[in-house]
Amino acid sequence: MNVHDSEKISGVLTEEGYSQAESIKDSDLVIFNTCSIRQKAEQKFFSDLGRIKALKRKRPDLKIAVAGCIAQQMGKGIFRRAPYVDFVFGPQNIHRIIDLVQGKSSGIANDDNPEVADTDLPVLRKKEGRAWVSIMYGCNNFCSYCIVPYTRGMERSRPSGKILKEIKGLSEEGFREVTLLGQNVNSYMSDMNFAGLLKGINSISGIERIRFVTSHPRDLSGELISAIAMLDKVCDHIHLPLQSGSDRILRLMNRGYTVLEYCRKVDSLRKSIPGISITTDIITGFPGEKEDDHMMTIKALKDIEFDGTFAFKFSPRQGTKAAAMDSQVDDNVKSVRLTEILQLQDCITIKLNKNLENSIQEVLVEGLSDTDKDTVTGRTRSNKIVNFKGNGDLKDKVLNVKILLARKHSLDGEIL
Ligand code: 5AD
Ligand code: SF4
């Protein structure tokens, strides 16, 4: 999401005649696009920002901007903490960047912008072949640990006509794959719902693959599962954050489903879409999480067998309900639990990947491998990375590849 926001920031500036510098040394403007989902990201930003202070002292004409969720949340507070920052703007105010750069406004743009879903911004896409497309902004869910509803505002869906037009344009530019972005894509609702939107995109010629992140388990309807199953371009992968395997913790998190309800949806996905890969997010050490809650998460991971898990230690975010809850979990306990989760998931991932050995997979080639110039890298429809011998001419081609060897994070194959 943030990387795509950076593409929008670059798009607006490029349209106005600015261009990207080779390095910070050569630039007249440095923009930090920040994330505040966990404390670690926030700490890293402040240490990076501190380092730029020396450069600003040497070159007072250098402009420094802070964008993203920290900018949205701290607003003026950024100037107090770092007076050498020139301007600040949140994710809903990217369209105001030119006025800010040119000093035509007060230096701060972090108000809630209800128009965000109707504001078309030019996008300077970095990746060839694959493109991100925002379909909705914000989130209404208020999971008790999460800062997003406070930084990105309430949920707003982009009109379907704008999305379809953007994707038609992308197909004409040669993009083959689109990933639809939103905090909660499956609650998309404009003149059509998310299943309807997928149908519309599926009929755009030139687009071969459609992906989407992130889905909320509560909003995963039977209609949507059928749409994923029926529509040939919609890929066989869903990222469906479980967050915890304990119903008590899920309630405290305000997630709106039980483990059993979640598992039923997984069963339905696997029945309707054979071979679908399912990945998830887990938060470990949520306030009040006891050893038996953790063991329930371990059990859920064993029972469900996700293709991959992104696991995080709970990070208290100021202003959220969970940050103020009693019985915060000790950091060492969080670390131990996190390691257990990650080790278990590694075993499951390699086991599931091994099942793919000797199978034939449809791979969209993304380009040459970074480490070996005789090897290309691409992804299966189920979003697994496959490496195989080939040259740069194969880029953007969809090929059948035989899987020879499963590794933890990728598969080795050969072109058929
Ligand atoms: N602490 C730890 N992880 C968090 N996430 C969101 N907020 C927090 C937090 N305060 C995780 C969730 C979400 C993913 C994007 O980040 O698992 O699905
Ligand atoms: Fe945050 Fe996702 Fe919950 Fe929204 S649905 S509050 S973005 S974790």
PDB file of C-alpha atoms in Angstrom, residues 17-233:
ATOM      1  CA  GLY A  17       7.928  18.475 -14.287  1.00  0.00           C
ATOM      2  CA  TYR A  18       9.953  17.147 -11.350  1.00  0.00           C
ATOM      3  CA  SER A  19      12.140  14.075 -11.806  1.00  0.00           C
ATOM      4  CA  GLN A  20      13.573  11.460  -9.525  1.00  0.00           C
ATOM      5  CA  ALA A  21      17.186  12.055  -8.404  1.00  0.00           C
ATOM      6  CA  GLU A  22      19.808   9.306  -8.519  1.00  0.00           C
ATOM      7  CA  SER A  23      20.703   9.758  -4.862  1.00  0.00           C
ATOM      8  CA  ILE A  24      19.811  11.873  -1.828  1.00  0.00           C
ATOM      9  CA  LYS A  25      22.983  13.913  -2.469  1.00  0.00           C
ATOM     10  CA  ASP A  26      21.657  15.046  -5.866  1.00  0.00           C
ATOM     11  CA  SER A  27      18.141  15.858  -4.727  1.00  0.00           C
ATOM     12  CA  ASP A  28      16.421  19.143  -3.925  1.00  0.00           C
ATOM     13  CA  LEU A  29      13.547  17.448  -2.139  1.00  0.00           C
ATOM     14  CA  VAL A  30      13.565  14.345   0.074  1.00  0.00           C
ATOM     15  CA  ILE A  31      10.235  12.737   0.940  1.00  0.00           C
ATOM     16  CA  PHE A  32       9.909  10.134   3.684  1.00  0.00           C
ATOM     17  CA  ASN A  33       6.800   8.034   3.058  1.00  0.00           C
ATOM     18  CA  THR A  34       6.174   6.571   6.490  1.00  0.00           C
ATOM     19  CA  CYS A  35       4.327   3.618   8.007  1.00  0.00           C
ATOM     20  CA  SER A  36       3.051   3.480  11.579  1.00  0.00           C
ATOM     21  CA  ILE A  37       1.527   0.014  11.711  1.00  0.00           C
ATOM     22  CA  ARG A  38       4.183  -1.169  14.205  1.00  0.00           C
ATOM     23  CA  GLN A  39       6.624   0.677  16.429  1.00  0.00           C
ATOM     24  CA  LYS A  40       9.672  -0.717  14.642  1.00  0.00           C
ATOM     25  CA  ALA A  41       8.768   1.054  11.383  1.00  0.00           C
ATOM     26  CA  GLU A  42       8.235   4.280  13.308  1.00  0.00           C
ATOM     27  CA  GLN A  43      11.590   4.030  15.123  1.00  0.00           C
ATOM     28  CA  LYS A  44      13.406   3.351  11.853  1.00  0.00           C
ATOM     29  CA  PHE A  45      11.837   6.432  10.281  1.00  0.00           C
ATOM     30  CA  PHE A  46      12.914   8.707  13.133  1.00  0.00           C
ATOM     31  CA  SER A  47      16.479   7.430  12.978  1.00  0.00           C
ATOM     32  CA  ASP A  48      16.555   7.961   9.157  1.00  0.00           C
ATOM     33  CA  LEU A  49      15.081  11.427   9.631  1.00  0.00           C
ATOM     34  CA  GLY A  50      17.725  12.256  12.240  1.00  0.00           C
ATOM     35  CA  ARG A  51      20.463  11.346   9.769  1.00  0.00           C
ATOM     36  CA  ILE A  52      19.216  13.816   7.160  1.00  0.00           C
ATOM     37  CA  LYS A  53      19.497  16.718   9.619  1.00  0.00           C
ATOM     38  CA  ALA A  54      23.248  17.073   8.960  1.00  0.00           C
ATOM     39  CA  LEU A  55      22.622  17.307   5.218  1.00  0.00           C
ATOM     40  CA  LYS A  56      19.995  19.990   5.728  1.00  0.00           C
ATOM     41  CA  ARG A  57      22.475  21.970   7.850  1.00  0.00           C
ATOM     42  CA  LYS A  58      24.980  21.896   4.973  1.00  0.00           C
ATOM     43  CA  ARG A  59      22.324  22.643   2.359  1.00  0.00           C
ATOM     44  CA  PRO A  60      19.541  24.762   3.886  1.00  0.00           C
ATOM     45  CA  ASP A  61      17.791  24.934   0.484  1.00  0.00           C
ATOM     46  CA  LEU A  62      17.176  21.158   0.590  1.00  0.00           C
ATOM     47  CA  LYS A  63      13.482  20.541   1.235  1.00  0.00           C
ATOM     48  CA  ILE A  64      12.438  17.723   3.528  1.00  0.00           C
ATOM     49  CA  ALA A  65       8.921  16.305   3.575  1.00  0.00           C
ATOM     50  CA  VAL A  66       7.251  13.654   5.690  1.00  0.00           C
ATOM     51  CA  ALA A  67       4.350  11.741   4.124  1.00  0.00           C
ATOM     52  CA  GLY A  68       2.324   8.656   5.080  1.00  0.00           C
ATOM     53  CA  CYS A  69       0.678   7.476   8.250  1.00  0.00           C
ATOM     54  CA  ILE A  70       3.119   9.000  10.761  1.00  0.00           C
ATOM     55  CA  ALA A  71       2.629  12.381   9.057  1.00  0.00           C
ATOM     56  CA  GLN A  72      -1.128  11.927   9.223  1.00  0.00           C
ATOM     57  CA  GLN A  73      -1.079  11.042  12.884  1.00  0.00           C
ATOM     58  CA  MET A  74       1.554  13.418  14.238  1.00  0.00           C
ATOM     59  CA  GLY A  75       0.809  16.409  12.029  1.00  0.00           C
ATOM     60  CA  LYS A  76       2.377  19.467  13.651  1.00  0.00           C
ATOM     61  CA  GLY A  77       4.108  17.178  16.152  1.00  0.00           C
ATOM     62  CA  ILE A  78       6.631  16.330  13.407  1.00  0.00           C
ATOM     63  CA  PHE A  79       7.777  19.982  13.291  1.00  0.00           C
ATOM     64  CA  ARG A  80       8.170  20.009  17.079  1.00  0.00           C
ATOM     65  CA  ARG A  81      10.275  16.852  16.989  1.00  0.00           C
ATOM     66  CA  ALA A  82      12.195  17.762  13.808  1.00  0.00           C
ATOM     67  CA  PRO A  83      12.038  21.526  13.116  1.00  0.00           C
ATOM     68  CA  TYR A  84      14.137  21.082   9.970  1.00  0.00           C
ATOM     69  CA  VAL A  85      11.210  19.339   8.213  1.00  0.00           C
ATOM     70  CA  ASP A  86       9.604  21.652   5.616  1.00  0.00           C
ATOM     71  CA  PHE A  87       6.235  20.052   5.114  1.00  0.00           C
ATOM     72  CA  VAL A  88       4.029  17.181   6.165  1.00  0.00           C
ATOM     73  CA  PHE A  89       1.155  15.439   4.346  1.00  0.00           C
ATOM     74  CA  GLY A  90      -0.939  12.343   5.036  1.00  0.00           C
ATOM     75  CA  PRO A  91      -1.996   9.540   2.666  1.00  0.00           C
ATOM     76  CA  GLN A  92      -5.321  11.222   1.918  1.00  0.00           C
ATOM     77  CA  ASN A  93      -3.636  14.458   0.856  1.00  0.00           C
ATOM     78  CA  ILE A  94      -1.155  13.375  -1.820  1.00  0.00           C
ATOM     79  CA  HIS A  95      -2.969  15.611  -4.330  1.00  0.00           C
ATOM     80  CA  ARG A  96      -1.837  18.663  -2.318  1.00  0.00           C
ATOM     81  CA  ILE A  97       1.878  17.994  -2.655  1.00  0.00           C
ATOM     82  CA  ILE A  98       2.535  20.536  -5.434  1.00  0.00           C
ATOM     83  CA  ASP A  99       1.108  23.409  -3.349  1.00  0.00           C
ATOM     84  CA  LEU A 100       3.222  22.247  -0.433  1.00  0.00           C
ATOM     85  CA  VAL A 101       6.442  21.987  -2.474  1.00  0.00           C
ATOM     86  CA  GLN A 102       5.856  25.416  -3.959  1.00  0.00           C
ATOM     87  CA  GLY A 103       5.144  26.928  -0.558  1.00  0.00           C
ATOM     88  CA  LYS A 104       1.570  27.874  -1.516  1.00  0.00           C
ATOM     89  CA  SER A 105       0.066  26.292   1.591  1.00  0.00           C
ATOM     90  CA  SER A 106       0.737  26.176   5.299  1.00  0.00           C
ATOM     91  CA  GLY A 107       3.147  23.235   5.269  1.00  0.00           C
ATOM     92  CA  ILE A 108       0.746  20.739   6.698  1.00  0.00           C
ATOM     93  CA  ALA A 109      -1.957  18.656   5.001  1.00  0.00           C
ATOM     94  CA  ASN A 110      -3.340  15.931   7.239  1.00  0.00           C
ATOM     95  CA  ASP A 111      -7.081  16.516   7.315  1.00  0.00           C
ATOM     96  CA  ASP A 112      -9.586  13.774   6.576  1.00  0.00           C
ATOM     97  CA  ASN A 113     -10.314  13.944   2.848  1.00  0.00           C
ATOM     98  CA  PRO A 114     -13.683  12.373   2.023  1.00  0.00           C
ATOM     99  CA  GLU A 115     -12.931  12.931  -1.670  1.00  0.00           C
ATOM    100  CA  VAL A 116      -9.941  10.608  -1.585  1.00  0.00           C
ATOM    101  CA  ALA A 117     -11.714   7.843  -3.513  1.00  0.00           C
ATOM    102  CA  ASP A 118     -12.806  10.267  -6.246  1.00  0.00           C
ATOM    103  CA  THR A 119      -9.448  11.966  -6.651  1.00  0.00           C
ATOM    104  CA  ASP A 120      -7.597  10.512  -9.627  1.00  0.00           C
ATOM    105  CA  LEU A 121      -3.866  10.749  -9.194  1.00  0.00           C
ATOM    106  CA  PRO A 122      -1.262  10.062 -11.851  1.00  0.00           C
ATOM    107  CA  VAL A 123       0.857   7.040 -10.929  1.00  0.00           C
ATOM    108  CA  LEU A 124       4.517   6.519 -11.809  1.00  0.00           C
ATOM    109  CA  ARG A 125       4.724   2.722 -11.687  1.00  0.00           C
ATOM    110  CA  LYS A 126       8.088   1.176 -10.936  1.00  0.00           C
ATOM    111  CA  LYS A 127       7.312  -2.426 -11.812  1.00  0.00           C
ATOM    112  CA  GLU A 128       6.774  -3.464 -15.385  1.00  0.00           C
ATOM    113  CA  GLY A 129       4.272  -6.176 -16.153  1.00  0.00           C
ATOM    114  CA  ARG A 130       2.545  -6.003 -12.784  1.00  0.00           C
ATOM    115  CA  ALA A 131       0.626  -3.034 -11.432  1.00  0.00           C
ATOM    116  CA  TRP A 132      -1.083  -2.111  -8.184  1.00  0.00           C
ATOM    117  CA  VAL A 133      -4.474  -0.435  -8.359  1.00  0.00           C
ATOM    118  CA  SER A 134      -6.216   1.126  -5.349  1.00  0.00           C
ATOM    119  CA  ILE A 135      -9.879   0.158  -5.227  1.00  0.00           C
ATOM    120  CA  MET A 136     -10.737   1.487  -1.788  1.00  0.00           C
ATOM    121  CA  TYR A 137      -9.264   3.612   0.954  1.00  0.00           C
ATOM    122  CA  GLY A 138      -9.468   3.513   4.740  1.00  0.00           C
ATOM    123  CA  CYS A 139     -11.057   0.992   7.060  1.00  0.00           C
ATOM    124  CA  ASN A 140     -14.095   0.912   9.375  1.00  0.00           C
ATOM    125  CA  ASN A 141     -13.208  -2.207  11.290  1.00  0.00           C
ATOM    126  CA  PHE A 142     -11.377  -0.778  14.275  1.00  0.00           C
ATOM    127  CA  CYS A 143      -9.560  -3.970  15.194  1.00  0.00           C
ATOM    128  CA  SER A 144      -8.507  -3.029  18.696  1.00  0.00           C
ATOM    129  CA  TYR A 145      -4.763  -3.181  17.949  1.00  0.00           C
ATOM    130  CA  CYS A 146      -4.775  -1.293  14.659  1.00  0.00           C
ATOM    131  CA  ILE A 147      -3.887   2.295  13.847  1.00  0.00           C
ATOM    132  CA  VAL A 148      -5.156   2.212  10.245  1.00  0.00           C
ATOM    133  CA  PRO A 149      -8.706   3.556  10.813  1.00  0.00           C
ATOM    134  CA  TYR A 150      -7.098   6.546  12.582  1.00  0.00           C
ATOM    135  CA  THR A 151      -4.481   7.258   9.908  1.00  0.00           C
ATOM    136  CA  ARG A 152      -6.305   6.339   6.714  1.00  0.00           C
ATOM    137  CA  GLY A 153      -9.809   7.330   7.739  1.00  0.00           C
ATOM    138  CA  MET A 154     -13.135   5.680   7.070  1.00  0.00           C
ATOM    139  CA  GLU A 155     -13.698   3.216   4.280  1.00  0.00           C
ATOM    140  CA  ARG A 156     -14.352   4.740   0.836  1.00  0.00           C
ATOM    141  CA  SER A 157     -14.621   2.756  -2.371  1.00  0.00           C
ATOM    142  CA  ARG A 158     -13.519   4.166  -5.701  1.00  0.00           C
ATOM    143  CA  PRO A 159     -16.244   4.262  -8.355  1.00  0.00           C
ATOM    144  CA  SER A 160     -16.051   1.056 -10.432  1.00  0.00           C
ATOM    145  CA  GLY A 161     -15.943   3.043 -13.695  1.00  0.00           C
ATOM    146  CA  LYS A 162     -12.691   4.727 -12.655  1.00  0.00           C
ATOM    147  CA  ILE A 163     -11.101   1.422 -11.639  1.00  0.00           C
ATOM    148  CA  LEU A 164     -12.100  -0.329 -14.877  1.00  0.00           C
ATOM    149  CA  LYS A 165     -10.857   2.619 -16.937  1.00  0.00           C
ATOM    150  CA  GLU A 166      -7.511   2.613 -15.121  1.00  0.00           C
ATOM    151  CA  ILE A 167      -7.073  -1.129 -15.669  1.00  0.00           C
ATOM    152  CA  LYS A 168      -8.011  -0.881 -19.372  1.00  0.00           C
ATOM    153  CA  GLY A 169      -5.309   1.776 -19.677  1.00  0.00           C
ATOM    154  CA  LEU A 170      -2.827  -0.490 -17.916  1.00  0.00           C
ATOM    155  CA  SER A 171      -3.576  -3.366 -20.286  1.00  0.00           C
ATOM    156  CA  GLU A 172      -2.966  -1.023 -23.246  1.00  0.00           C
ATOM    157  CA  GLU A 173       0.376  -0.061 -21.681  1.00  0.00           C
ATOM    158  CA  GLY A 174       1.316  -3.763 -21.577  1.00  0.00           C
ATOM    159  CA  PHE A 175       0.616  -4.634 -17.950  1.00  0.00           C
ATOM    160  CA  ARG A 176      -0.429  -8.282 -17.631  1.00  0.00           C
ATOM    161  CA  GLU A 177      -1.178  -8.532 -13.918  1.00  0.00           C
ATOM    162  CA  VAL A 178      -3.070  -6.239 -11.569  1.00  0.00           C
ATOM    163  CA  THR A 179      -3.200  -6.399  -7.783  1.00  0.00           C
ATOM    164  CA  LEU A 180      -6.234  -4.643  -6.345  1.00  0.00           C
ATOM    165  CA  LEU A 181      -5.380  -2.838  -3.132  1.00  0.00           C
ATOM    166  CA  GLY A 182      -7.445  -1.926  -0.107  1.00  0.00           C
ATOM    167  CA  GLN A 183      -7.324  -2.449   3.648  1.00  0.00           C
ATOM    168  CA  ASN A 184     -10.417  -4.571   3.318  1.00  0.00           C
ATOM    169  CA  VAL A 185     -10.924  -5.222  -0.399  1.00  0.00           C
ATOM    170  CA  ASN A 186     -13.785  -7.648  -0.042  1.00  0.00           C
ATOM    171  CA  SER A 187     -16.005  -5.049   1.584  1.00  0.00           C
ATOM    172  CA  TYR A 188     -15.663  -2.976  -1.627  1.00  0.00           C
ATOM    173  CA  MET A 189     -19.011  -1.407  -2.452  1.00  0.00           C
ATOM    174  CA  SER A 190     -19.827   1.230  -5.077  1.00  0.00           C
ATOM    175  CA  ASP A 191     -22.454   0.661  -7.753  1.00  0.00           C
ATOM    176  CA  MET A 192     -21.305  -2.974  -7.503  1.00  0.00           C
ATOM    177  CA  ASN A 193     -19.744  -5.244  -4.897  1.00  0.00           C
ATOM    178  CA  PHE A 194     -16.304  -6.817  -4.995  1.00  0.00           C
ATOM    179  CA  ALA A 195     -17.453  -9.955  -6.842  1.00  0.00           C
ATOM    180  CA  GLY A 196     -19.030  -7.702  -9.488  1.00  0.00           C
ATOM    181  CA  LEU A 197     -15.852  -5.661  -9.798  1.00  0.00           C
ATOM    182  CA  LEU A 198     -13.795  -8.842 -10.294  1.00  0.00           C
ATOM    183  CA  LYS A 199     -16.186  -9.902 -13.081  1.00  0.00           C
ATOM    184  CA  GLY A 200     -15.722  -6.531 -14.796  1.00  0.00           C
ATOM    185  CA  ILE A 201     -11.935  -6.699 -14.592  1.00  0.00           C
ATOM    186  CA  ASN A 202     -11.923 -10.333 -15.735  1.00  0.00           C
ATOM    187  CA  SER A 203     -13.366  -9.246 -19.075  1.00  0.00           C
ATOM    188  CA  ILE A 204     -10.610  -6.703 -19.837  1.00  0.00           C
ATOM    189  CA  SER A 205      -8.518  -8.140 -22.656  1.00  0.00           C
ATOM    190  CA  GLY A 206      -4.753  -8.124 -22.184  1.00  0.00           C
ATOM    191  CA  ILE A 207      -4.980  -8.549 -18.415  1.00  0.00           C
ATOM    192  CA  GLU A 208      -4.085 -12.127 -17.598  1.00  0.00           C
ATOM    193  CA  ARG A 209      -3.954 -12.219 -13.837  1.00  0.00           C
ATOM    194  CA  ILE A 210      -5.940 -10.507 -11.093  1.00  0.00           C
ATOM    195  CA  ARG A 211      -4.804 -10.515  -7.462  1.00  0.00           C
ATOM    196  CA  PHE A 212      -6.137  -8.637  -4.447  1.00  0.00           C
ATOM    197  CA  VAL A 213      -5.083  -7.768  -0.875  1.00  0.00           C
ATOM    198  CA  THR A 214      -6.188  -7.725   1.906  1.00  0.00           C
ATOM    199  CA  SER A 215      -9.377  -9.703   2.553  1.00  0.00           C
ATOM    200  CA  HIS A 216     -11.211  -9.721   5.860  1.00  0.00           C
ATOM    201  CA  PRO A 217     -12.472 -13.212   6.842  1.00  0.00           C
ATOM    202  CA  ARG A 218     -15.822 -11.791   7.987  1.00  0.00           C
ATOM    203  CA  ASP A 219     -16.509 -10.300   4.540  1.00  0.00           C
ATOM    204  CA  LEU A 220     -15.570 -13.393   2.556  1.00  0.00           C
ATOM    205  CA  SER A 221     -18.978 -14.294   1.115  1.00  0.00           C
ATOM    206  CA  GLY A 222     -20.073 -17.400  -0.761  1.00  0.00           C
ATOM    207  CA  GLU A 223     -20.654 -15.148  -3.770  1.00  0.00           C
ATOM    208  CA  LEU A 224     -17.040 -13.987  -3.670  1.00  0.00           C
ATOM    209  CA  ILE A 225     -15.702 -17.543  -3.312  1.00  0.00           C
ATOM    210  CA  SER A 226     -17.764 -18.554  -6.373  1.00  0.00           C
ATOM    211  CA  ALA A 227     -16.461 -15.539  -8.305  1.00  0.00           C
ATOM    212  CA  ILE A 228     -12.840 -16.476  -7.527  1.00  0.00           C
ATOM    213  CA  ALA A 229     -13.600 -20.050  -8.585  1.00  0.00           C
ATOM    214  CA  MET A 230     -15.370 -19.086 -11.830  1.00  0.00           C
ATOM    215  CA  LEU A 231     -13.280 -16.196 -13.122  1.00  0.00           C
ATOM    216  CA  ASP A 232     -10.323 -17.555 -15.065  1.00  0.00           C
ATOM    217  CA  LYS A 233      -8.026 -14.562 -14.498  1.00  0.00           C
TER     218      LYS A 233
END
